[in-house]
Short mmCIF file of C-alpha atoms in Angstrom, two decimals:
data_model
loop_
_atom_site.label_atom_id
_atom_site.label_comp_id
_atom_site.label_asym_id
_atom_site.label_seq_id
_atom_site.Cartn_x
_atom_site.Cartn_y
_atom_site.Cartn_z
CA MET B 1 62.76 41.74 67.79
CA GLY B 2 63.14 42.43 71.45
CA VAL B 3 60.05 40.10 72.03
CA VAL B 4 61.72 37.14 70.11
CA ILE B 5 64.89 37.81 72.05
CA ARG B 6 63.02 37.53 75.31
CA ARG B 7 61.60 34.38 74.03
CA ILE B 8 64.75 32.95 73.12
CA ALA B 9 66.31 33.60 76.52
CA VAL B 10 63.34 31.84 78.07
CA VAL B 11 63.01 28.70 75.98
CA ILE B 12 66.52 27.68 75.21
CA PRO B 13 67.62 27.61 78.97
CA VAL B 14 64.64 25.34 79.65
CA MET B 15 65.58 23.08 76.65
CA LEU B 16 69.11 22.68 77.56
CA PHE B 17 67.95 22.06 81.29
CA PHE B 18 65.98 18.84 80.29
CA ILE B 19 68.88 17.60 78.13
CA SER B 20 71.03 17.83 80.96
CA ILE B 21 69.15 15.48 82.85
CA SER B 22 69.98 12.62 80.84
CA CYS B 23 73.49 13.84 79.84
CA PRO B 24 76.18 13.14 82.74
CA ILE B 25 78.67 15.62 83.47
CA ALA B 26 82.11 14.06 83.76
CA LEU B 27 84.62 16.23 85.48
CA ALA B 28 88.30 15.79 85.46
CA GLY B 29 90.43 15.83 88.48
CA ARG B 30 87.63 15.26 90.96
CA THR B 31 87.87 15.88 94.92
CA PRO B 32 88.14 12.97 96.84
CA VAL B 33 84.74 10.96 97.57
CA LYS B 34 83.80 8.74 100.25
CA ALA B 35 81.75 5.65 99.52
CA ALA B 36 78.58 4.70 101.34
CA GLY B 37 78.95 3.29 104.83
CA SER B 38 82.64 3.01 106.28
CA SER B 39 84.28 2.46 102.95
CA PRO B 40 87.88 4.33 102.83
CA GLU B 41 88.37 7.59 101.05
CA THR B 42 89.33 6.93 97.37
CA SER B 43 90.46 8.86 94.17
CA PRO B 44 90.64 7.62 90.63
CA VAL B 45 93.84 7.25 88.58
CA ILE B 46 93.20 9.42 85.36
CA VAL B 47 95.20 9.14 82.31
CA ASP B 48 94.35 11.26 79.35
CA GLY B 49 90.97 11.96 80.70
CA LYS B 50 90.10 8.20 81.12
CA GLU B 51 89.48 6.74 84.56
CA LEU B 52 91.39 3.68 85.08
CA PHE B 53 90.71 2.35 88.80
CA PRO B 54 90.51 3.99 92.22
CA VAL B 55 92.87 3.85 94.79
CA GLN B 56 93.00 4.74 98.65
CA ALA B 57 95.53 6.65 100.79
CA PHE B 58 99.00 4.82 101.33
CA LYS B 59 100.81 5.66 104.59
CA ALA B 60 101.47 9.25 104.59
CA ARG B 61 100.08 9.83 101.12
CA SER B 62 96.50 10.91 100.51
CA SER B 63 94.54 8.99 97.96
CA LYS B 64 94.57 11.89 95.68
CA ASP B 65 98.24 12.36 95.64
CA ARG B 66 98.94 8.57 95.28
CA ALA B 67 96.47 8.55 92.18
CA GLY B 68 98.39 11.37 90.65
CA ALA B 69 101.69 9.84 91.10
CA ILE B 70 100.53 6.60 89.53
CA ALA B 71 99.10 8.60 86.57
CA GLU B 72 102.39 10.11 85.87
CA ARG B 73 104.40 6.90 86.11
CA ILE B 74 101.65 5.35 83.61
CA LYS B 75 102.51 8.39 81.45
CA LYS B 76 106.20 8.21 81.70
CA VAL B 77 105.78 4.29 80.39
CA ALA B 78 103.82 5.20 77.65
CA ASP B 79 106.03 8.08 76.24
CA ASP B 80 108.90 5.71 76.56
CA LEU B 81 108.70 3.46 73.27
CA THR B 82 111.60 1.16 74.54
CA VAL B 83 109.23 -0.11 76.94
CA ARG B 84 107.21 -3.04 75.52
CA ILE B 85 103.62 -3.37 76.35
CA ASP B 86 104.02 -6.95 77.15
CA SER B 87 106.64 -6.08 79.88
CA ILE B 88 103.65 -4.66 82.18
CA THR B 89 103.16 -7.61 84.37
CA THR B 90 102.67 -8.19 88.09
CA ASP B 91 105.30 -9.23 90.52
CA ASP B 92 104.27 -10.78 93.92
CA THR B 93 105.82 -10.37 97.16
CA ASP B 94 105.13 -11.00 100.76
CA ILE B 95 103.38 -7.61 101.53
CA SER B 96 102.20 -6.38 98.26
CA THR B 97 101.72 -7.40 94.37
CA ASP B 98 103.40 -4.76 92.18
CA VAL B 99 102.34 -3.87 88.77
CA VAL B 100 105.83 -3.31 86.88
CA ALA B 101 107.04 -2.43 83.36
CA GLY B 102 110.36 -3.95 83.21
CA ASN B 103 112.32 -2.79 86.15
CA GLN B 104 110.15 0.10 87.00
CA ILE B 105 107.22 -0.27 89.36
CA ILE B 106 104.08 1.50 88.47
CA LEU B 107 102.06 0.85 91.55
CA SER B 108 101.81 -1.64 94.60
CA VAL B 109 98.65 -3.44 95.46
CA THR B 110 98.31 -4.19 99.25
CA ASP B 111 96.02 -6.40 101.04
CA LYS B 112 94.20 -3.11 102.34
CA ASP B 113 93.69 -2.23 98.82
CA ALA B 114 92.43 -5.85 97.88
CA ALA B 115 90.02 -5.81 100.89
CA ALA B 116 88.42 -2.47 100.13
CA GLU B 117 87.63 -4.12 96.46
CA GLY B 118 86.43 -7.47 98.14
CA ARG B 119 88.92 -9.41 95.89
CA ALA B 120 92.30 -11.56 96.14
CA ARG B 121 95.49 -9.17 95.88
CA GLN B 122 97.08 -11.03 92.99
CA ASP B 123 93.45 -10.86 90.78
CA LEU B 124 93.29 -7.16 91.66
CA ALA B 125 96.96 -6.32 90.66
CA ALA B 126 96.51 -8.51 87.19
CA ASP B 127 93.13 -6.67 86.65
CA TYR B 128 95.18 -3.17 87.10
CA ALA B 129 98.02 -4.59 84.80
CA GLU B 130 95.57 -5.32 82.09
CA LYS B 131 93.90 -1.97 82.16
CA ILE B 132 97.35 -0.28 82.17
CA ARG B 133 98.45 -2.12 79.33
CA LYS B 134 95.34 -1.24 77.38
CA THR B 135 95.81 2.39 78.33
CA VAL B 136 99.45 2.62 77.26
CA GLU B 137 98.76 0.91 73.84
CA GLN B 138 96.07 3.37 73.38
CA TYR B 139 98.04 6.23 74.47
CA ARG B 140 100.87 5.51 72.11
CA VAL B 141 98.35 5.15 69.23
CA ASP B 142 96.45 8.52 69.92
CA TYR B 143 99.84 10.28 70.01
CA SER B 144 101.43 8.82 67.19
CA ARG B 145 102.26 10.80 64.22
CA LYS B 146 99.78 9.10 61.93
CA SER B 147 96.82 9.72 64.40
CA LEU B 148 97.87 13.34 64.52
CA LEU B 149 97.86 13.54 60.87
CA HIS B 150 94.43 11.76 60.70
CA GLY B 151 93.09 14.46 63.25
CA ILE B 152 94.17 17.41 61.31
CA LEU B 153 92.71 15.97 58.18
CA TYR B 154 89.51 15.03 59.79
CA ALA B 155 89.38 18.55 61.31
CA LEU B 156 89.82 20.08 57.80
CA ILE B 157 86.83 17.96 56.55
CA ALA B 158 84.94 18.81 59.37
CA THR B 159 85.36 22.52 59.08
CA ILE B 160 84.41 22.51 55.15
CA VAL B 161 81.41 20.31 55.85
CA CYS B 162 80.32 22.87 58.45
CA ALA B 163 80.83 25.86 56.37
CA ALA B 164 78.98 24.19 53.53
CA LEU B 165 76.08 23.29 55.96
CA PHE B 166 75.96 26.99 57.05
CA PHE B 167 76.05 28.25 53.66
CA LEU B 168 73.23 25.90 52.58
CA PHE B 169 71.18 26.37 55.79
CA ARG B 170 71.47 30.12 55.29
CA LYS B 171 70.34 30.14 51.64
CA LEU B 172 67.40 27.66 52.40
CA LEU B 173 66.26 30.14 55.27
CA ARG B 174 66.31 33.01 52.85
CA ARG B 175 64.00 31.10 50.42
CA LEU B 176 61.80 29.89 53.35
CA ASP B 177 61.30 33.14 54.78
CA THR B 178 60.37 34.64 51.30
CA LEU B 179 57.88 31.95 50.73
CA ILE B 180 56.46 32.47 54.35
CA GLU B 181 56.12 35.85 53.79
CA THR B 182 54.65 35.95 50.28
CA ARG B 183 52.29 32.83 50.88
CA TYR B 184 51.39 32.91 54.44
CA LEU B 185 51.99 35.91 56.68
CA LYS B 186 50.35 38.48 54.29
CA LYS B 187 47.27 36.27 54.60
CA ILE B 188 47.27 36.19 58.16
CA GLN B 189 44.18 38.03 59.65
CA SER B 190 43.21 39.04 63.14
CA ILE B 191 41.59 36.43 65.56
CA HIS B 192 37.92 37.48 66.16
CA ILE B 193 35.23 36.13 68.49
CA GLN B 194 32.12 37.39 66.75
CA SER B 195 33.05 41.37 66.41
CA VAL B 196 35.59 41.32 69.18
CA GLU B 197 39.10 41.30 67.88
CA ILE B 198 40.95 38.95 70.64
CA VAL B 199 44.60 38.96 68.80
CA GLN B 200 45.70 41.40 66.25
CA ALA B 201 47.12 39.94 62.69
CA LEU B 202 50.27 41.82 63.60
CA ARG B 203 50.77 40.02 66.79
CA VAL B 204 50.32 36.59 65.08
CA ARG B 205 52.73 37.33 62.43
CA THR B 206 55.14 38.38 65.16
CA PHE B 207 54.55 35.32 67.02
CA ILE B 208 55.23 33.09 63.82
CA GLN B 209 58.48 35.07 63.09
CA GLY B 210 59.67 34.66 66.66
CA ALA B 211 59.02 30.95 66.39
CA LEU B 212 60.98 30.75 63.09
CA THR B 213 63.62 32.63 64.62
CA LEU B 214 63.79 30.48 67.65
CA VAL B 215 64.15 27.46 65.14
CA ARG B 216 66.65 28.92 63.30
CA PHE B 217 68.85 29.74 66.51
CA ALA B 218 68.18 26.05 67.72
CA ILE B 219 69.57 24.69 64.58
CA ILE B 220 72.57 26.73 64.44
CA ALA B 221 73.31 26.03 67.93
CA ILE B 222 72.97 22.25 67.35
CA LEU B 223 75.56 22.68 64.38
CA ILE B 224 78.13 24.87 66.25
CA TYR B 225 78.01 22.34 69.11
CA ALA B 226 78.33 19.15 66.67
CA TYR B 227 81.34 20.98 65.02
CA PHE B 228 83.28 21.55 68.15
CA HIS B 229 82.43 18.31 69.77
CA LEU B 230 84.09 16.53 66.60
CA LEU B 231 86.75 18.92 66.37
CA LEU B 232 88.03 18.41 69.99
CA SER B 233 87.64 14.65 69.54
CA PHE B 234 90.05 14.53 66.85
CA PHE B 235 93.11 15.26 68.82
CA PRO B 236 94.24 13.50 72.24
CA TRP B 237 94.90 16.78 74.20
CA THR B 238 91.41 18.09 73.60
CA ARG B 239 89.63 14.72 73.49
CA PRO B 240 88.63 14.82 77.11
CA PHE B 241 87.10 18.10 76.86
CA SER B 242 84.77 16.97 73.74
CA GLY B 243 82.79 14.48 76.00
CA ARG B 244 82.47 17.25 78.77
CA LEU B 245 81.63 20.08 76.40
CA LEU B 246 77.91 19.93 76.78
CA GLY B 247 78.42 19.43 80.54
CA TYR B 248 80.34 22.82 80.60
CA LEU B 249 77.52 24.56 78.99
CA LEU B 250 74.75 22.80 81.09
CA LEU B 251 76.22 23.13 84.51
CA PRO B 252 75.54 26.95 85.05
CA LEU B 253 71.89 26.22 83.41
CA LYS B 254 71.39 23.29 86.02
CA VAL B 255 72.47 25.66 88.95
CA ILE B 256 70.19 28.43 87.34
CA GLY B 257 67.46 26.03 87.04
CA ARG B 258 67.74 24.74 90.29
CA GLY B 259 67.68 28.19 91.87
CA ILE B 260 64.54 29.07 90.09
CA VAL B 261 62.88 25.90 91.25
CA ASN B 262 63.80 26.99 94.73
CA GLN B 263 62.55 30.62 94.25
CA ILE B 264 59.18 29.57 92.82
CA PRO B 265 57.25 30.44 95.79
CA ASN B 266 58.72 33.93 95.78
CA LEU B 267 58.35 34.42 92.15
CA LEU B 268 54.71 33.56 92.44
CA PHE B 269 54.39 36.13 95.01
CA ILE B 270 56.07 38.71 92.96
CA ALA B 271 54.01 37.69 89.78
CA VAL B 272 50.77 38.05 91.91
CA LEU B 273 51.75 41.48 93.38
CA ALA B 274 52.93 42.76 89.78
CA LEU B 275 49.23 41.76 88.45
CA VAL B 276 47.48 43.27 91.23
CA THR B 277 49.62 46.60 90.89
CA ARG B 278 49.09 46.57 87.18
CA TYR B 279 45.14 46.45 87.06
CA PHE B 280 44.90 48.80 90.05
CA LEU B 281 47.00 51.30 88.03
CA LYS B 282 44.64 50.85 84.95
CA ILE B 283 41.65 51.38 86.93
CA MET B 284 43.07 54.48 88.57
CA HIS B 285 44.15 55.73 85.02
CA ALA B 286 40.89 55.49 83.94
CA PHE B 287 39.33 57.33 86.79
CA PHE B 288 41.61 60.29 86.60
CA GLU B 289 41.14 60.19 82.70
CA GLN B 290 37.41 60.84 83.29
CA VAL B 291 38.34 63.46 85.87
CA GLU B 292 40.38 65.43 83.56
CA LYS B 293 37.50 65.11 80.93
CA GLY B 294 35.11 66.61 83.27
CA ALA B 295 32.90 63.38 83.49
CA VAL B 296 33.57 62.76 87.25
CA THR B 297 34.07 65.90 89.51
CA LEU B 298 35.77 66.11 92.85
CA SER B 299 35.06 68.93 95.32
CA GLY B 300 38.26 71.36 95.35
CA PHE B 301 39.84 69.09 92.74
CA TYR B 302 40.50 70.68 89.49
CA PRO B 303 40.50 68.64 86.27
CA GLU B 304 43.90 70.06 85.28
CA TRP B 305 45.31 68.47 88.27
CA ALA B 306 44.13 64.86 87.13
CA LYS B 307 47.10 64.11 84.90
CA THR B 308 49.79 65.19 87.34
CA THR B 309 48.12 63.42 90.40
CA ASP B 310 47.77 60.42 88.39
CA LYS B 311 51.59 60.40 87.48
CA LEU B 312 52.27 61.14 91.20
CA LEU B 313 50.30 58.34 92.72
CA SER B 314 51.46 55.83 89.99
CA PHE B 315 55.07 56.58 91.00
CA LEU B 316 54.23 56.17 94.62
CA ILE B 317 52.28 52.83 94.07
CA ILE B 318 55.10 51.32 92.10
CA ALA B 319 57.56 52.46 94.75
CA PHE B 320 55.33 50.74 97.54
CA ALA B 321 55.15 47.55 95.36
CA VAL B 322 59.04 47.51 94.74
CA VAL B 323 59.47 47.68 98.39
CA VAL B 324 57.04 45.05 99.22
CA ALA B 325 58.68 42.88 96.73
CA PHE B 326 62.20 43.39 97.52
CA PRO B 327 62.66 40.76 100.14
CA TYR B 328 61.24 38.27 97.70
CA ILE B 329 63.77 39.02 94.92
CA PRO B 330 66.01 36.14 94.42
CA GLY B 331 69.47 37.07 95.87
CA SER B 332 68.24 40.27 97.52
CA ASP B 333 69.72 39.18 100.86
CA SER B 334 73.21 38.71 99.20
CA PRO B 335 75.91 40.89 100.12
CA ALA B 336 76.49 41.59 96.47
CA PHE B 337 73.21 42.66 95.52
CA LYS B 338 72.95 44.99 98.64
CA GLY B 339 76.16 46.42 97.60
CA VAL B 340 74.97 47.01 93.83
CA SER B 341 71.77 48.56 95.43
CA ILE B 342 73.61 50.95 97.53
CA PHE B 343 75.80 51.89 94.53
CA ILE B 344 72.74 52.66 92.34
CA GLY B 345 71.09 54.57 95.26
CA ILE B 346 74.34 56.73 95.41
CA LEU B 347 74.54 57.25 91.65
CA PHE B 348 70.79 58.20 91.69
CA SER B 349 71.18 60.51 94.50
CA LEU B 350 74.17 62.62 93.12
CA GLY B 351 72.98 62.57 89.44
CA SER B 352 69.37 63.58 90.24
CA GLN B 353 69.32 66.77 92.24
CA SER B 354 68.51 68.87 89.22
CA ALA B 355 65.66 66.56 88.20
CA VAL B 356 64.42 66.23 91.65
CA SER B 357 64.25 70.07 91.94
CA ASN B 358 62.44 70.36 88.48
CA ILE B 359 59.83 67.54 89.48
CA ILE B 360 59.13 69.42 92.74
CA GLY B 361 58.93 72.72 90.86
CA GLY B 362 56.54 71.20 88.37
CA LEU B 363 54.39 69.84 91.07
CA VAL B 364 54.24 73.14 92.86
CA MET B 365 53.33 74.98 89.79
CA THR B 366 50.60 72.30 88.81
CA TYR B 367 48.93 72.46 92.20
CA ARG B 368 49.24 76.27 92.61
CA ARG B 369 47.48 76.66 89.21
CA ALA B 370 50.02 79.35 88.08
CA PHE B 371 49.05 78.45 84.41
CA ASN B 372 47.44 75.89 82.14
CA VAL B 373 48.29 74.59 78.55
CA GLY B 374 47.13 77.39 76.10
CA ASP B 375 47.70 80.21 78.36
CA ARG B 376 49.98 83.05 77.41
CA ILE B 377 52.52 83.84 79.99
CA LYS B 378 55.77 85.66 80.38
CA ILE B 379 58.59 84.03 82.19
CA GLY B 380 61.62 86.55 82.54
CA ASP B 381 62.13 87.91 78.99
CA VAL B 382 60.32 85.13 77.26
CA ILE B 383 56.63 85.48 76.34
CA GLY B 384 54.63 82.61 74.58
CA ASP B 385 51.71 80.14 74.81
CA VAL B 386 52.09 77.17 77.10
CA THR B 387 52.29 74.09 74.98
CA GLU B 388 52.98 71.24 77.25
CA ILE B 389 53.60 70.94 81.07
CA LYS B 390 55.90 68.16 82.26
CA LEU B 391 57.03 66.88 85.70
CA GLN B 392 60.56 68.52 85.03
CA LEU B 393 60.05 70.97 81.83
CA THR B 394 57.57 73.29 80.49
CA HIS B 395 57.08 73.92 76.70
CA MET B 396 56.60 77.53 75.45
CA ARG B 397 55.76 78.73 71.94
CA THR B 398 56.70 82.39 71.65
CA ILE B 399 54.98 84.69 69.14
CA LYS B 400 57.88 83.83 66.51
CA ASN B 401 56.89 80.17 66.62
CA GLU B 402 60.04 79.45 68.78
CA ASP B 403 59.70 76.37 70.75
CA VAL B 404 61.25 77.44 74.34
CA ILE B 405 61.81 74.56 76.76
CA VAL B 406 62.02 76.06 80.57
CA PRO B 407 63.10 73.97 83.61
CA ASN B 408 60.45 73.87 86.16
CA SER B 409 63.03 74.73 88.78
CA THR B 410 63.84 78.11 86.91
CA ILE B 411 59.99 79.00 86.79
CA LEU B 412 59.66 78.23 90.29
CA ASN B 413 62.41 80.80 91.16
CA SER B 414 61.23 83.38 88.65
CA ASN B 415 58.19 85.94 88.40
CA ILE B 416 55.43 84.72 86.01
CA THR B 417 53.24 87.12 84.38
CA ASN B 418 49.82 85.08 83.03
CA TYR B 419 47.90 87.28 80.56
CA SER B 420 45.31 84.56 80.24
CA SER B 421 44.00 84.03 83.68
CA TYR B 422 41.84 86.93 84.03
CA ALA B 423 41.16 87.58 80.50
CA ARG B 424 38.69 84.69 80.12
CA GLU B 425 36.31 86.50 82.71
CA LYS B 426 37.21 90.09 83.57
CA GLY B 427 39.35 91.00 80.21
CA LEU B 428 43.07 91.68 80.06
CA ILE B 429 43.84 95.52 79.96
CA LEU B 430 46.13 96.53 77.27
CA HIS B 431 47.76 99.73 77.63
CA THR B 432 50.01 102.06 75.73
CA SER B 433 51.22 105.63 76.53
CA VAL B 434 51.56 108.97 74.50
CA THR B 435 52.83 112.40 75.37
CA ILE B 436 51.06 115.36 73.99
CA GLY B 437 52.04 118.97 74.58
CA TYR B 438 50.45 121.30 77.15
CA ASP B 439 48.80 123.41 74.17
CA ALA B 440 46.58 120.45 73.20
CA PRO B 441 43.18 120.36 75.26
CA TRP B 442 43.22 117.30 77.28
CA ARG B 443 39.69 116.65 76.83
CA GLN B 444 40.46 116.53 72.88
CA VAL B 445 43.34 114.03 73.67
CA HIS B 446 41.06 111.70 75.57
CA GLU B 447 38.53 111.63 72.76
CA LEU B 448 41.20 110.85 70.26
CA LEU B 449 42.48 108.12 72.04
CA LEU B 450 39.04 106.67 72.80
CA MET B 451 38.16 106.96 69.10
CA ALA B 452 41.35 105.14 68.18
CA ALA B 453 40.31 102.46 70.65
CA ALA B 454 36.95 102.20 69.04
CA ARG B 455 38.55 101.75 65.62
CA THR B 456 40.60 98.92 66.76
CA GLN B 457 39.10 95.23 66.32
CA GLY B 458 39.18 92.49 68.79
CA LEU B 459 38.49 94.64 71.97
CA LEU B 460 35.87 93.91 74.34
CA LYS B 461 33.16 96.54 73.49
CA GLU B 462 30.98 95.80 76.87
CA LEU B 463 34.09 97.18 78.84
CA PRO B 464 34.87 100.32 77.67
CA PRO B 465 38.37 101.59 77.36
CA PHE B 466 39.57 104.54 79.55
CA VAL B 467 42.22 107.20 79.46
CA LEU B 468 44.73 108.06 82.48
CA GLN B 469 46.84 111.07 82.65
CA LYS B 470 50.00 109.38 84.38
CA SER B 471 52.09 112.46 84.72
CA LEU B 472 52.52 116.07 84.07
CA ASP B 473 56.30 116.36 82.73
CA ASP B 474 58.19 119.31 81.81
CA PHE B 475 57.45 119.80 78.21
CA TYR B 476 54.31 117.53 77.56
CA VAL B 477 51.62 115.62 79.39
CA ASN B 478 51.95 111.65 79.60
CA TYR B 479 48.43 110.02 78.84
CA GLU B 480 47.92 106.08 79.05
CA LEU B 481 45.15 104.51 77.09
CA ASN B 482 43.74 101.42 78.51
CA VAL B 483 41.53 98.76 76.53
CA TYR B 484 39.91 95.41 77.26
CA SER B 485 40.68 92.23 75.47
CA ASP B 486 39.77 88.46 75.86
CA ALA B 487 42.35 87.40 73.26
CA PRO B 488 45.81 87.66 74.84
CA GLN B 489 47.43 85.36 72.11
CA GLN B 490 46.41 88.34 69.70
CA MET B 491 48.05 90.95 72.01
CA VAL B 492 50.98 91.83 69.61
CA ARG B 493 48.37 92.39 66.60
CA THR B 494 46.08 94.47 68.81
CA TYR B 495 49.01 96.65 70.12
CA SER B 496 49.89 97.27 66.27
CA GLU B 497 46.36 97.99 65.29
CA LEU B 498 45.96 100.41 68.29
CA HIS B 499 48.87 102.26 67.57
CA LYS B 500 48.21 102.80 63.84
CA ASN B 501 44.63 104.02 64.74
CA ILE B 502 46.18 106.48 67.25
CA GLN B 503 48.58 107.85 64.74
CA ASP B 504 45.71 108.48 62.21
CA CYS B 505 43.22 110.03 64.72
CA PHE B 506 46.01 112.45 65.93
CA ASN B 507 46.91 113.23 62.53
CA GLU B 508 43.29 113.55 61.24
CA TYR B 509 42.81 116.30 63.88
CA GLY B 510 45.99 117.84 63.78
CA VAL B 511 47.39 117.04 67.27
CA GLN B 512 50.91 116.61 67.44
CA ILE B 513 52.58 113.53 69.27
CA MET B 514 55.49 114.72 71.42
CA SER B 515 57.22 111.45 71.67
CA PRO B 516 59.94 110.24 71.98
CA HIS B 517 61.44 113.73 73.23
CA TYR B 518 60.33 117.39 73.23
CA VAL B 519 63.11 119.86 72.62
CA ASN B 520 61.30 123.17 71.32
CA ASP B 521 58.36 124.27 69.46
CA PRO B 522 58.87 123.45 65.76
CA VAL B 523 57.79 125.97 63.01
CA SER B 524 55.35 123.75 61.97
CA ALA B 525 53.25 120.99 63.61
CA LYS B 526 54.76 117.43 63.25
CA ILE B 527 51.70 115.72 61.74
CA VAL B 528 50.83 114.10 58.51
CA PRO B 529 48.17 115.76 56.49
CA LYS B 530 45.35 113.25 55.55
CA GLU B 531 46.09 113.86 51.85
CA GLN B 532 49.41 112.16 52.42
CA TRP B 533 48.50 108.98 54.41
CA TYR B 534 48.56 106.79 51.40
CA ALA B 535 51.78 108.25 49.70
CA LEU B 536 53.31 105.66 47.53
CA PRO B 537 54.16 103.00 47.76
CA ALA B 538 51.13 102.69 50.19
CA ARG B 539 47.95 101.64 48.51
CA LEU B 540 44.38 102.61 49.07
CA PRO B 541 42.16 100.59 51.18
CA GLU B 542 39.95 99.44 48.23
CA GLN B 543 43.16 98.51 46.12
CA GLY B 544 44.40 96.39 49.06
CA LYS B 545 43.46 94.93 52.42
CA GLY B 546 43.06 98.28 54.27
CA ASP B 547 44.89 99.32 57.63
#
């Protein structure tokens, strides 16, 4: 739909611009114009939107004021029905020939007026009198009660006809759309040259639908213009606007069209610059895509930098192209354009502080290679797998399948724990602590912990586990079991499995775990006998999935 609207916005002004070449624009109340050569300044006498004749300045009165006064006197005579039309005659004096209506003087024609027209004074006055008689007669007919009633009747008929045409046109268009959709659009296929698809079928259908929409819009515009043109012509007060309606619509378009023609060299420069920028960006996108895939290698440049670098360079190139094109933008040197640019810049600077800080944080995190997509990390209290890294935000999926969105500025100011960076090569060390009493031999405790590690699935066998005695506390010894894993995403399950195996091993050999707190020696050791390991409702391994 957006494509269709853009096409309409381009085609309609062009059509109207060419129409305006053949349609003169009549503007009421013209400013005085000077004729070619040394002709005196004149202004037209306009009555009810019709130009009668031009007059020039007389004594201290300008031509425009004189024309307005004559027009007012003609209207006064036309409104006075007691003044007969045949009483409008000429009266010749020594210095002028007056056009009179009974005892009222409408205007005086001087020798200066006659000389400007190149005619005799009496002939020019007689010509003016004849035009005034016809104007007064037509004025009285137009403003008569009969004429006004006819105008109302014609306006009602035009409204009914226009509404009927709109209804029929809408119904016809629906049938036409259904016909085209069922018989033609569904049969349209893509345009191919041998095996290469040049134009997709969807684009062809979109083009045809856009053309039909354009035709529909043009017909509706013509109907609306014809209706208002007729409606305004039925009444004497609006009749002058009827002939100038198209001119009012086309005058702005003519100004726009003239401006476009004058700006063609600048527009061509902008078009060439946009074309060069677009294809340069395409080549750059293709290059960094190959870098990201590993097909192209650059010394000291990591593949995970490719997408971010591509976006950063694209922004810089587009910004540079805009700076270069700015002086060639039509109206860029106008105060209004500069004011709007400053206003937008202020809004951007005030509203984008957090966005800029997030972008800077995203760039810093990317080029520092703090983490990659797929890594398990910890930011603050949140532990999860990185699913997406953007310039402003980083998406993490927690172990509970929660999507956590963290602003990059927050990441930049926080401690980050990456469980995956060394796990790929050296293994991630998972560790857990138990406290055992001093009556248990430390060598036995070490072996039990290592036995629990050996029973745990998912640990690296080539890197053996080890035990550290972290502290000798008041009532027990704090032992720490350390194991290696290359699957940080499974660390929660691994810890759970490891803890289960520690309990089983210590219970199996009768060694009491003193955690969480030791108070005094109990009567019997706090262990679970092996015969009670599968007390109900627990199930034996062969009955279920096992431990």
